Amino acid sequence: MKPYIVWLGPLVDEATLLAGYAVSPAAVRWQTGFIRGLAASGVRVVNAGHIGEPAWPRGRLRMSASLGAVPQDIDGQLVGYVNVPIARAAHLTLNYGRAVHSIVRHHGRPMAIVTYNFYQPLAAVAFVASRFTGAPWILISADRDPGLYATTIARLPDGTVYLSWGEYDSGRRAKFHLDGGINQERPSAPATPPRVVYTGALTAGAGVELLAAAFDNVKRRDVELWICGKGKNAVVEQLARRDPRVRYKGLVGDEELAAICASAAIFVNPRLPDLEENKYNFPSKVLDYLAAGAPIVSTWTDGFAPEYRDLLKVVPATPTDFARGIEETLALPDEERTRHAVAARAFALASRSWPRQAARFVTWAEALASGRA
């Protein structure tokens, strides 16, 4: 029988993602890319997930599985739940348990049970299922929760995959570093006037307010700032109203996002280094930036592995320094931009393609299952 993995985590298709539910676009794109990489490596993934929503009364009282769908090329199902505090966790645990029981009964013993991030209902089901099936429970730690479950109960997984280099470097035994991946080289067709492109969360922690303050200090008028991401941010909205150079796009679909990235003269990653949460995650969008080939102006956070330093223009997290980094990078001669594009794409394709990352993971997971990791 073909080896398979039980995957527990919020995985939805693009239509569901764009519908405004509390689902992270970065998390969905990361999981989708990795699962497709596993399929290319000969490992089937069977997923159970749910659609996130603020608890009632801010959100819906009942979250039906019929409100969304998983990507068509992934074998998966969504579970519903009563969206009331306390009852929500219990109902999700029950329905995830039923889903995993059905999957294992139909497909047999999995090679591993994977949970994306440490969320109590997923963790409880994965722990019990791993003990009954004998398959290792592998936690993918994408965003560390500093609370009780992360510091105490998170020691229960048999192995942990860390996206953040800083968390991996200080992590527990049976650990594996896998920050992200790409499917292929991205096309590049820089637009005129030159575009500075930001994609990601529109939060202060992600650095979008630092970026807004920095762009105020960019003196060139023949440049545009394109901002794409989920959510609302008053600082960004105010900047877009008063500065005609700013294009505030909001959350966009994959095709539009790819076209915007292809048009970039430079990318920006202004994530705040001193923010605790940024020490325990990895900005996976940077791999898409590298695959597109345009230079990247970035702060340096602990999530980056050391080999990224030579591929980024690293600047301090101040508006003045970030603005200077943008202007200096926009002024790079064509020869230097070409050299960067070649080096960036070579790195991304050689070491961070999803099939290669998946093959590395499978080797590690098999060793973990046999007690050798």
Short mmCIF file of C-alpha atoms in Angstrom, two decimals:
data_model
loop_
_atom_site.label_atom_id
_atom_site.label_comp_id
_atom_site.label_asym_id
_atom_site.label_seq_id
_atom_site.Cartn_x
_atom_site.Cartn_y
_atom_site.Cartn_z
CA MET A 1 0.00 0.00 0.00
CA LYS A 2 1.25 3.47 -0.87
CA PRO A 3 2.55 5.27 2.26
CA TYR A 4 0.35 8.05 3.50
CA ILE A 5 0.27 10.79 6.12
CA VAL A 6 -2.69 11.96 8.18
CA TRP A 7 -2.51 15.77 8.11
CA LEU A 8 -4.50 17.84 10.61
CA GLY A 9 -4.66 21.55 9.93
CA PRO A 10 -6.73 24.35 8.37
CA LEU A 11 -6.42 23.74 4.64
CA VAL A 12 -8.89 25.40 2.26
CA ASP A 13 -9.16 26.30 -1.40
CA GLU A 14 -8.70 29.81 -2.77
CA ALA A 15 -12.42 30.62 -2.87
CA THR A 16 -12.74 29.81 0.84
CA LEU A 17 -9.56 31.72 1.62
CA LEU A 18 -10.87 34.85 -0.13
CA ALA A 19 -14.26 34.62 1.60
CA GLY A 20 -13.00 36.44 4.69
CA TYR A 21 -12.82 33.67 7.29
CA ALA A 22 -10.13 33.62 9.99
CA VAL A 23 -7.72 31.56 7.93
CA SER A 24 -4.09 32.55 7.34
CA PRO A 25 -3.22 32.82 3.62
CA ALA A 26 0.46 32.12 4.41
CA ALA A 27 -0.45 28.97 6.37
CA VAL A 28 -2.71 27.68 3.60
CA ARG A 29 -0.13 28.33 0.87
CA TRP A 30 2.66 26.73 2.92
CA GLN A 31 0.64 23.59 3.64
CA THR A 32 -0.63 23.30 0.08
CA GLY A 33 2.87 23.59 -1.38
CA PHE A 34 4.31 21.04 1.02
CA ILE A 35 1.50 18.53 0.52
CA ARG A 36 1.91 18.76 -3.25
CA GLY A 37 5.64 18.24 -2.78
CA LEU A 38 4.92 15.11 -0.75
CA ALA A 39 2.68 13.84 -3.53
CA ALA A 40 5.55 14.36 -5.99
CA SER A 41 7.73 12.28 -3.64
CA GLY A 42 5.25 9.39 -3.71
CA VAL A 43 3.62 10.05 -0.34
CA ARG A 44 -0.12 10.54 -0.18
CA VAL A 45 -1.61 12.99 2.31
CA VAL A 46 -5.13 12.71 3.72
CA ASN A 47 -6.23 15.91 5.41
CA ALA A 48 -8.83 16.89 7.97
CA GLY A 49 -9.25 20.57 8.72
CA HIS A 50 -11.68 23.27 9.76
CA ILE A 51 -12.49 26.85 8.81
CA GLY A 52 -11.38 29.36 11.43
CA GLU A 53 -13.83 31.99 12.65
CA PRO A 54 -13.93 34.39 15.63
CA ALA A 55 -16.01 32.88 18.43
CA TRP A 56 -19.71 33.72 18.60
CA PRO A 57 -21.11 36.39 18.96
CA ARG A 58 -18.34 38.05 16.88
CA GLY A 59 -18.50 35.15 14.43
CA ARG A 60 -21.05 32.60 13.31
CA LEU A 61 -22.73 30.42 15.91
CA ARG A 62 -22.23 27.27 13.85
CA MET A 63 -19.42 26.64 11.40
CA SER A 64 -20.59 24.07 8.89
CA ALA A 65 -18.12 22.10 6.79
CA SER A 66 -20.23 23.09 3.77
CA LEU A 67 -19.11 26.73 4.08
CA GLY A 68 -15.86 25.94 2.28
CA ALA A 69 -13.78 23.32 0.51
CA VAL A 70 -10.26 21.92 0.36
CA PRO A 71 -8.13 22.27 -2.81
CA GLN A 72 -9.42 19.90 -5.49
CA ASP A 73 -6.12 18.04 -5.90
CA ILE A 74 -5.81 17.24 -2.17
CA ASP A 75 -7.64 14.37 -0.46
CA GLY A 76 -9.26 16.13 2.45
CA GLN A 77 -12.36 17.02 4.40
CA LEU A 78 -13.54 19.87 6.59
CA VAL A 79 -15.15 19.35 9.98
CA GLY A 80 -17.85 21.58 11.41
CA TYR A 81 -18.23 22.80 14.98
CA VAL A 82 -20.32 24.83 17.39
CA ASN A 83 -18.52 28.16 17.56
CA VAL A 84 -19.04 28.99 21.24
CA PRO A 85 -16.11 29.48 23.65
CA ILE A 86 -15.16 26.29 25.55
CA ALA A 87 -17.70 24.23 23.59
CA ARG A 88 -15.80 24.98 20.38
CA ALA A 89 -12.62 23.19 21.48
CA ALA A 90 -14.57 20.17 22.73
CA HIS A 91 -16.62 19.93 19.53
CA LEU A 92 -13.56 20.28 17.31
CA THR A 93 -11.76 17.58 19.28
CA LEU A 94 -14.73 15.25 18.87
CA ASN A 95 -15.11 15.88 15.13
CA TYR A 96 -11.39 15.70 14.40
CA GLY A 97 -11.32 12.41 16.31
CA ARG A 98 -14.15 11.04 14.19
CA ALA A 99 -12.40 12.17 11.00
CA VAL A 100 -9.09 10.53 11.94
CA HIS A 101 -10.84 7.32 12.98
CA SER A 102 -12.55 7.18 9.58
CA ILE A 103 -9.29 7.90 7.72
CA VAL A 104 -7.33 5.19 9.55
CA ARG A 105 -10.13 2.66 9.23
CA HIS A 106 -10.22 3.25 5.47
CA HIS A 107 -6.50 3.62 4.70
CA GLY A 108 -4.79 1.62 7.44
CA ARG A 109 -1.85 2.65 9.60
CA PRO A 110 -0.26 5.93 8.44
CA MET A 111 3.48 6.56 8.29
CA ALA A 112 2.94 9.69 10.42
CA ILE A 113 0.31 11.98 11.89
CA VAL A 114 1.11 15.64 11.25
CA THR A 115 -0.42 18.68 12.92
CA TYR A 116 0.13 22.20 11.64
CA ASN A 117 0.88 24.32 14.71
CA PHE A 118 0.00 23.42 18.28
CA TYR A 119 -3.75 23.85 18.56
CA GLN A 120 -5.34 21.99 21.46
CA PRO A 121 -8.02 19.98 19.59
CA LEU A 122 -5.56 18.88 16.89
CA ALA A 123 -2.90 18.03 19.46
CA ALA A 124 -5.26 15.96 21.60
CA VAL A 125 -6.46 13.92 18.63
CA ALA A 126 -2.97 13.46 17.20
CA PHE A 127 -1.56 12.31 20.54
CA VAL A 128 -4.26 9.69 21.06
CA ALA A 129 -4.21 8.53 17.43
CA SER A 130 -0.43 8.13 17.44
CA ARG A 131 -0.63 5.91 20.53
CA PHE A 132 -3.34 3.73 19.02
CA THR A 133 -1.77 3.40 15.56
CA GLY A 134 1.91 3.41 16.51
CA ALA A 135 2.57 6.15 13.95
CA PRO A 136 4.70 9.08 15.14
CA TRP A 137 3.04 12.41 15.81
CA ILE A 138 4.95 15.21 14.07
CA LEU A 139 4.26 18.82 15.00
CA ILE A 140 4.93 21.54 12.44
CA SER A 141 5.84 24.58 14.53
CA ALA A 142 5.09 27.54 12.28
CA ASP A 143 4.04 30.09 14.91
CA ARG A 144 5.09 29.40 18.46
CA ASP A 145 2.49 29.93 21.17
CA PRO A 146 4.24 31.06 24.37
CA GLY A 147 1.37 29.80 26.54
CA LEU A 148 0.98 26.66 28.62
CA TYR A 149 0.30 24.28 25.75
CA ALA A 150 3.41 25.29 23.84
CA THR A 151 5.77 25.30 26.82
CA THR A 152 4.51 22.16 28.53
CA ILE A 153 2.30 19.88 26.46
CA ALA A 154 4.16 20.64 23.21
CA ARG A 155 6.86 18.28 24.43
CA LEU A 156 4.52 15.40 23.65
CA PRO A 157 5.05 15.16 19.86
CA ASP A 158 7.50 12.48 18.73
CA GLY A 159 9.19 14.96 16.41
CA THR A 160 8.98 18.65 15.57
CA VAL A 161 9.47 20.49 12.29
CA TYR A 162 10.57 24.09 12.82
CA LEU A 163 10.09 26.80 10.21
CA SER A 164 12.12 29.28 12.24
CA TRP A 165 15.89 28.74 12.33
CA GLY A 166 16.09 30.39 15.74
CA GLU A 167 13.51 28.04 17.22
CA TYR A 168 15.12 25.03 15.54
CA ASP A 169 18.57 25.98 16.78
CA SER A 170 17.34 26.04 20.39
CA GLY A 171 14.74 23.31 19.99
CA ARG A 172 14.24 19.92 21.51
CA ARG A 173 15.52 16.58 20.25
CA ALA A 174 13.98 14.83 17.23
CA LYS A 175 13.86 18.12 15.37
CA PHE A 176 13.94 19.07 11.71
CA HIS A 177 14.36 22.44 9.99
CA LEU A 178 12.14 23.13 6.98
CA ASP A 179 11.34 26.80 6.45
CA GLY A 180 9.39 26.64 3.22
CA GLY A 181 9.54 25.94 -0.48
CA ILE A 182 8.71 26.99 -4.01
CA ASN A 183 7.24 25.09 -6.92
CA GLN A 184 9.18 26.73 -9.74
CA GLU A 185 11.08 29.80 -10.83
CA ARG A 186 8.76 32.81 -10.98
CA PRO A 187 8.56 35.01 -14.09
CA SER A 188 9.91 38.53 -13.88
CA ALA A 189 8.65 41.51 -15.89
CA PRO A 190 9.41 44.68 -13.90
CA ALA A 191 6.88 47.44 -14.48
CA THR A 192 7.38 51.13 -15.17
CA PRO A 193 7.40 53.11 -12.95
CA PRO A 194 9.35 50.75 -10.67
CA ARG A 195 7.30 48.98 -8.02
CA VAL A 196 8.22 48.27 -4.42
CA VAL A 197 6.12 45.22 -3.47
CA TYR A 198 5.00 44.08 -0.02
CA THR A 199 2.89 40.95 0.52
CA GLY A 200 1.77 39.62 3.87
CA ALA A 201 -0.17 40.44 6.99
CA LEU A 202 -1.22 44.06 7.46
CA THR A 203 -0.15 44.16 11.10
CA ALA A 204 2.33 46.25 13.03
CA GLY A 205 4.31 43.11 13.91
CA ALA A 206 4.72 42.20 10.26
CA GLY A 207 6.27 45.63 9.81
CA VAL A 208 3.73 47.23 7.51
CA GLU A 209 3.58 50.36 9.68
CA LEU A 210 7.38 50.58 9.64
CA LEU A 211 7.14 50.30 5.86
CA ALA A 212 4.57 53.10 5.71
CA ALA A 213 6.81 55.38 7.76
CA ALA A 214 9.82 54.44 5.65
CA PHE A 215 8.04 55.13 2.37
CA ASP A 216 7.26 58.62 3.62
CA ASN A 217 11.05 59.12 3.59
CA VAL A 218 11.55 57.82 0.04
CA LYS A 219 12.17 60.95 -1.98
CA ARG A 220 11.86 59.49 -5.46
CA ARG A 221 8.49 60.29 -6.99
CA ASP A 222 8.82 57.90 -9.92
CA VAL A 223 8.23 54.82 -7.77
CA GLU A 224 5.12 52.99 -6.53
CA LEU A 225 4.50 51.00 -3.35
CA TRP A 226 2.19 48.01 -3.84
CA ILE A 227 0.77 46.50 -0.65
CA CYS A 228 -1.06 43.15 -0.72
CA GLY A 229 -2.36 41.30 2.32
CA LYS A 230 -5.23 40.28 4.53
CA GLY A 231 -6.85 42.59 7.04
CA LYS A 232 -7.17 46.30 7.64
CA ASN A 233 -4.58 48.75 8.90
CA ALA A 234 -5.42 52.40 9.57
CA VAL A 235 -1.83 53.56 9.05
CA VAL A 236 -1.63 51.93 5.63
CA GLU A 237 -5.06 53.19 4.62
CA GLN A 238 -4.11 56.72 5.61
CA LEU A 239 -0.87 56.49 3.63
CA ALA A 240 -2.75 55.27 0.55
CA ARG A 241 -5.18 58.21 0.77
CA ARG A 242 -2.51 60.91 0.96
CA ASP A 243 0.29 59.46 -1.19
CA PRO A 244 -0.60 58.86 -4.86
CA ARG A 245 2.40 56.52 -5.19
CA VAL A 246 0.75 53.87 -2.98
CA ARG A 247 -1.39 51.03 -4.36
CA TYR A 248 -3.28 49.32 -1.52
CA LYS A 249 -4.56 46.04 -3.00
CA GLY A 250 -5.71 44.04 0.06
CA LEU A 251 -6.01 40.26 -0.15
CA VAL A 252 -5.67 39.00 -3.73
CA GLY A 253 -5.87 35.58 -5.36
CA ASP A 254 -2.88 33.50 -6.41
CA GLU A 255 -2.87 34.56 -10.08
CA GLU A 256 -3.06 38.27 -9.30
CA LEU A 257 -0.42 37.89 -6.59
CA ALA A 258 1.92 36.14 -9.02
CA ALA A 259 1.43 38.93 -11.58
CA ILE A 260 2.15 41.62 -8.98
CA CYS A 261 5.29 39.81 -7.81
CA ALA A 262 6.48 39.46 -11.40
CA SER A 263 6.16 43.24 -11.82
CA ALA A 264 8.33 44.08 -8.79
CA ALA A 265 11.51 46.11 -9.05
CA ILE A 266 12.23 45.24 -5.43
CA PHE A 267 10.51 43.38 -2.60
CA VAL A 268 10.38 44.47 1.03
CA ASN A 269 10.22 42.43 4.24
CA PRO A 270 10.02 44.91 7.14
CA ARG A 271 9.25 42.40 9.93
CA LEU A 272 10.16 43.77 13.38
CA PRO A 273 13.21 41.93 14.82
CA ASP A 274 12.56 42.77 18.48
CA LEU A 275 9.01 41.45 18.54
CA GLU A 276 8.92 38.14 20.42
CA GLU A 277 6.60 36.40 17.96
CA ASN A 278 8.94 37.17 15.06
CA LYS A 279 11.70 35.14 16.68
CA TYR A 280 9.61 32.00 16.24
CA ASN A 281 8.33 32.20 12.68
CA PHE A 282 9.74 32.39 9.18
CA PRO A 283 8.51 34.82 6.48
CA SER A 284 7.90 32.13 3.84
CA LYS A 285 7.00 34.80 1.26
CA VAL A 286 10.75 35.52 1.02
CA LEU A 287 11.19 32.27 -0.93
CA ASP A 288 8.64 33.47 -3.49
CA TYR A 289 10.57 36.74 -3.68
CA LEU A 290 13.83 34.86 -4.31
CA ALA A 291 12.19 32.76 -7.01
CA ALA A 292 11.03 35.96 -8.74
CA GLY A 293 14.59 37.28 -8.69
CA ALA A 294 14.07 40.93 -7.69
CA PRO A 295 16.26 42.26 -4.85
CA ILE A 296 14.84 42.13 -1.32
CA VAL A 297 15.20 44.86 1.30
CA SER A 298 14.68 43.20 4.67
CA THR A 299 15.19 43.41 8.38
CA TRP A 300 16.92 40.40 9.98
CA THR A 301 14.88 38.20 12.31
CA ASP A 302 15.85 35.00 14.09
CA GLY A 303 13.63 32.97 11.78
CA PHE A 304 16.19 33.24 8.96
CA ALA A 305 18.82 30.53 8.52
CA PRO A 306 22.35 31.99 8.13
CA GLU A 307 22.51 31.29 4.38
CA TYR A 308 19.85 33.94 3.68
CA ARG A 309 22.04 36.83 4.78
CA ASP A 310 23.92 37.12 1.48
CA LEU A 311 20.66 37.03 -0.48
CA LEU A 312 19.01 39.98 1.27
CA LYS A 313 19.83 43.64 1.65
CA VAL A 314 19.63 43.67 5.43
CA VAL A 315 18.82 47.02 7.03
CA PRO A 316 17.98 48.19 10.58
CA ALA A 317 14.30 48.40 11.53
CA THR A 318 14.00 52.19 11.45
CA PRO A 319 12.07 54.29 8.90
CA THR A 320 15.19 56.19 7.86
CA ASP A 321 17.35 53.10 7.36
CA PHE A 322 14.62 51.19 5.59
CA ALA A 323 13.95 54.12 3.24
CA ARG A 324 17.67 54.35 2.48
CA GLY A 325 17.72 50.62 1.73
CA ILE A 326 14.83 51.02 -0.71
CA GLU A 327 16.45 53.94 -2.53
CA GLU A 328 19.88 52.27 -2.74
CA THR A 329 18.35 49.06 -4.07
CA LEU A 330 16.25 50.89 -6.66
CA ALA A 331 19.48 52.52 -7.88
CA LEU A 332 21.33 49.24 -8.47
CA PRO A 333 22.79 48.90 -11.99
CA ASP A 334 21.28 46.29 -14.29
CA GLU A 335 24.37 44.07 -14.09
CA GLU A 336 24.12 43.80 -10.31
CA ARG A 337 20.38 43.13 -10.44
CA THR A 338 21.00 40.32 -12.94
CA ARG A 339 23.68 38.77 -10.71
CA HIS A 340 21.31 38.87 -7.77
CA ALA A 341 18.48 37.28 -9.76
CA VAL A 342 20.71 34.41 -10.89
CA ALA A 343 22.01 33.76 -7.36
CA ALA A 344 18.58 34.06 -5.72
CA ARG A 345 16.86 31.72 -8.15
CA ALA A 346 19.71 29.21 -8.02
CA PHE A 347 19.46 29.09 -4.22
CA ALA A 348 15.68 28.78 -4.20
CA LEU A 349 15.51 26.07 -6.86
CA ALA A 350 18.49 24.05 -5.63
CA SER A 351 17.73 23.98 -1.92
CA ARG A 352 14.11 25.05 -1.42
CA SER A 353 11.97 23.40 -4.09
CA TRP A 354 8.94 21.73 -2.53
CA PRO A 355 9.73 18.27 -3.97
CA ARG A 356 13.25 18.45 -2.53
CA GLN A 357 12.00 19.68 0.84
CA ALA A 358 9.38 16.93 0.90
CA ALA A 359 11.96 14.25 0.08
CA ARG A 360 14.16 15.48 2.95
CA PHE A 361 11.19 15.36 5.29
CA VAL A 362 10.19 11.84 4.26
CA THR A 363 13.71 10.54 4.96
CA TRP A 364 13.66 12.15 8.40
CA ALA A 365 10.10 10.97 9.18
CA GLU A 366 10.95 7.39 8.22
CA ALA A 367 13.98 7.48 10.51
CA LEU A 368 11.82 8.94 13.27
CA ALA A 369 9.29 6.14 12.86
CA SER A 370 12.02 3.52 13.17
CA GLY A 371 13.54 5.25 16.21
CA ARG A 372 16.70 6.51 14.49
CA ALA A 373 16.03 10.28 14.32
#
